[in-house]
Amino acid sequence: MSVLTKVLGDPNAREVKRHLERVADINQLEPLMQQLSDDELKAKTAEFRNQLAEGHALDDLLVEAFAVVREAARR
């Protein structure tokens, strides 16, 4: 381990920690996604497109989009 890594910390560990926080947010949406019908789940795609067209940032939609994709993959 280099001195720089000891002082600044492992950049990979920081990146993993950042993603783990997002994963926790995605997991919190799981019960809501499970309650959606197949048609409601499909409609989320159009909803995301509309929000992007309105100028919402992709990062703002990321957590919900991943939750929708995971639920769709389960079905």
mmCIF file of C-alpha atoms in Angstrom:
data_model
loop_
_atom_site.group_PDB
_atom_site.id
_atom_site.type_symbol
_atom_site.label_atom_id
_atom_site.label_comp_id
_atom_site.label_asym_id
_atom_site.label_seq_id
_atom_site.Cartn_x
_atom_site.Cartn_y
_atom_site.Cartn_z
ATOM 1 C CA MET A 1 0.000 0.000 0.000
ATOM 2 C CA SER A 2 1.472 3.303 -1.031
ATOM 3 C CA VAL A 3 1.785 6.295 1.246
ATOM 4 C CA LEU A 4 -0.664 8.175 -0.962
ATOM 5 C CA THR A 5 -3.262 5.440 -0.582
ATOM 6 C CA LYS A 6 -2.741 5.409 3.171
ATOM 7 C CA VAL A 7 -3.298 9.160 3.372
ATOM 8 C CA LEU A 8 -6.127 9.573 0.866
ATOM 9 C CA GLY A 9 -7.738 6.168 1.197
ATOM 10 C CA ASP A 10 -8.473 3.598 -1.464
ATOM 11 C CA PRO A 11 -10.294 5.251 -4.382
ATOM 12 C CA ASN A 12 -11.975 1.956 -5.255
ATOM 13 C CA ALA A 13 -13.351 1.623 -1.733
ATOM 14 C CA ARG A 14 -14.787 5.145 -1.939
ATOM 15 C CA GLU A 15 -16.445 4.328 -5.266
ATOM 16 C CA VAL A 16 -17.934 1.109 -3.904
ATOM 17 C CA LYS A 17 -19.271 2.964 -0.861
ATOM 18 C CA ARG A 18 -20.910 5.555 -3.106
ATOM 19 C CA HIS A 19 -22.633 2.834 -5.113
ATOM 20 C CA LEU A 20 -23.724 0.938 -2.009
ATOM 21 C CA GLU A 21 -25.673 4.004 -0.912
ATOM 22 C CA ARG A 22 -27.518 3.959 -4.247
ATOM 23 C CA VAL A 23 -28.178 0.242 -3.918
ATOM 24 C CA ALA A 24 -29.781 0.870 -0.529
ATOM 25 C CA ASP A 25 -32.020 3.530 -2.098
ATOM 26 C CA ILE A 26 -32.987 1.112 -4.889
ATOM 27 C CA ASN A 27 -33.759 -1.605 -2.352
ATOM 28 C CA GLN A 28 -36.097 0.733 -0.472
ATOM 29 C CA LEU A 29 -38.243 1.024 -3.610
ATOM 30 C CA GLU A 30 -38.630 -2.741 -3.983
ATOM 31 C CA PRO A 31 -41.981 -3.046 -2.141
ATOM 32 C CA LEU A 32 -43.464 -0.246 -4.247
ATOM 33 C CA MET A 33 -42.284 -1.820 -7.491
ATOM 34 C CA GLN A 34 -43.700 -5.203 -6.505
ATOM 35 C CA GLN A 35 -47.133 -3.630 -6.074
ATOM 36 C CA LEU A 36 -47.205 -2.269 -9.623
ATOM 37 C CA SER A 37 -49.118 -4.152 -12.276
ATOM 38 C CA ASP A 38 -47.300 -5.183 -15.444
ATOM 39 C CA ASP A 39 -48.921 -2.292 -17.314
ATOM 40 C CA GLU A 40 -47.947 0.208 -14.616
ATOM 41 C CA LEU A 41 -44.399 -1.092 -14.706
ATOM 42 C CA LYS A 42 -44.276 -0.676 -18.503
ATOM 43 C CA ALA A 43 -45.695 2.837 -18.193
ATOM 44 C CA LYS A 44 -42.706 3.832 -16.070
ATOM 45 C CA THR A 45 -40.558 3.887 -19.231
ATOM 46 C CA ALA A 46 -42.760 6.539 -20.824
ATOM 47 C CA GLU A 47 -42.784 8.439 -17.537
ATOM 48 C CA PHE A 48 -38.978 8.451 -17.457
ATOM 49 C CA ARG A 49 -38.813 9.639 -21.073
ATOM 50 C CA ASN A 50 -41.226 12.473 -20.319
ATOM 51 C CA GLN A 51 -39.242 13.538 -17.281
ATOM 52 C CA LEU A 52 -36.026 13.561 -19.314
ATOM 53 C CA ALA A 53 -37.734 15.606 -22.033
ATOM 54 C CA GLU A 54 -38.816 18.090 -19.361
ATOM 55 C CA GLY A 55 -35.182 18.574 -18.411
ATOM 56 C CA HIS A 56 -34.824 16.326 -15.381
ATOM 57 C CA ALA A 57 -31.301 15.027 -14.919
ATOM 58 C CA LEU A 58 -30.651 11.377 -15.650
ATOM 59 C CA ASP A 59 -29.120 10.995 -12.191
ATOM 60 C CA ASP A 60 -32.445 12.099 -10.681
ATOM 61 C CA LEU A 61 -34.174 9.134 -12.341
ATOM 62 C CA LEU A 62 -31.434 6.577 -11.868
ATOM 63 C CA VAL A 63 -32.552 4.992 -8.598
ATOM 64 C CA GLU A 64 -36.163 4.526 -9.645
ATOM 65 C CA ALA A 65 -35.157 3.333 -13.119
ATOM 66 C CA PHE A 66 -32.904 0.644 -11.664
ATOM 67 C CA ALA A 67 -35.687 -0.438 -9.299
ATOM 68 C CA VAL A 68 -38.073 -0.744 -12.255
ATOM 69 C CA VAL A 69 -35.559 -2.718 -14.314
ATOM 70 C CA ARG A 70 -34.873 -5.103 -11.454
ATOM 71 C CA GLU A 71 -38.579 -5.734 -10.921
ATOM 72 C CA ALA A 72 -39.147 -6.263 -14.653
ATOM 73 C CA ALA A 73 -36.292 -8.770 -14.739
ATOM 74 C CA ARG A 74 -37.823 -10.693 -11.842
ATOM 75 C CA ARG A 75 -41.135 -11.040 -13.627
#
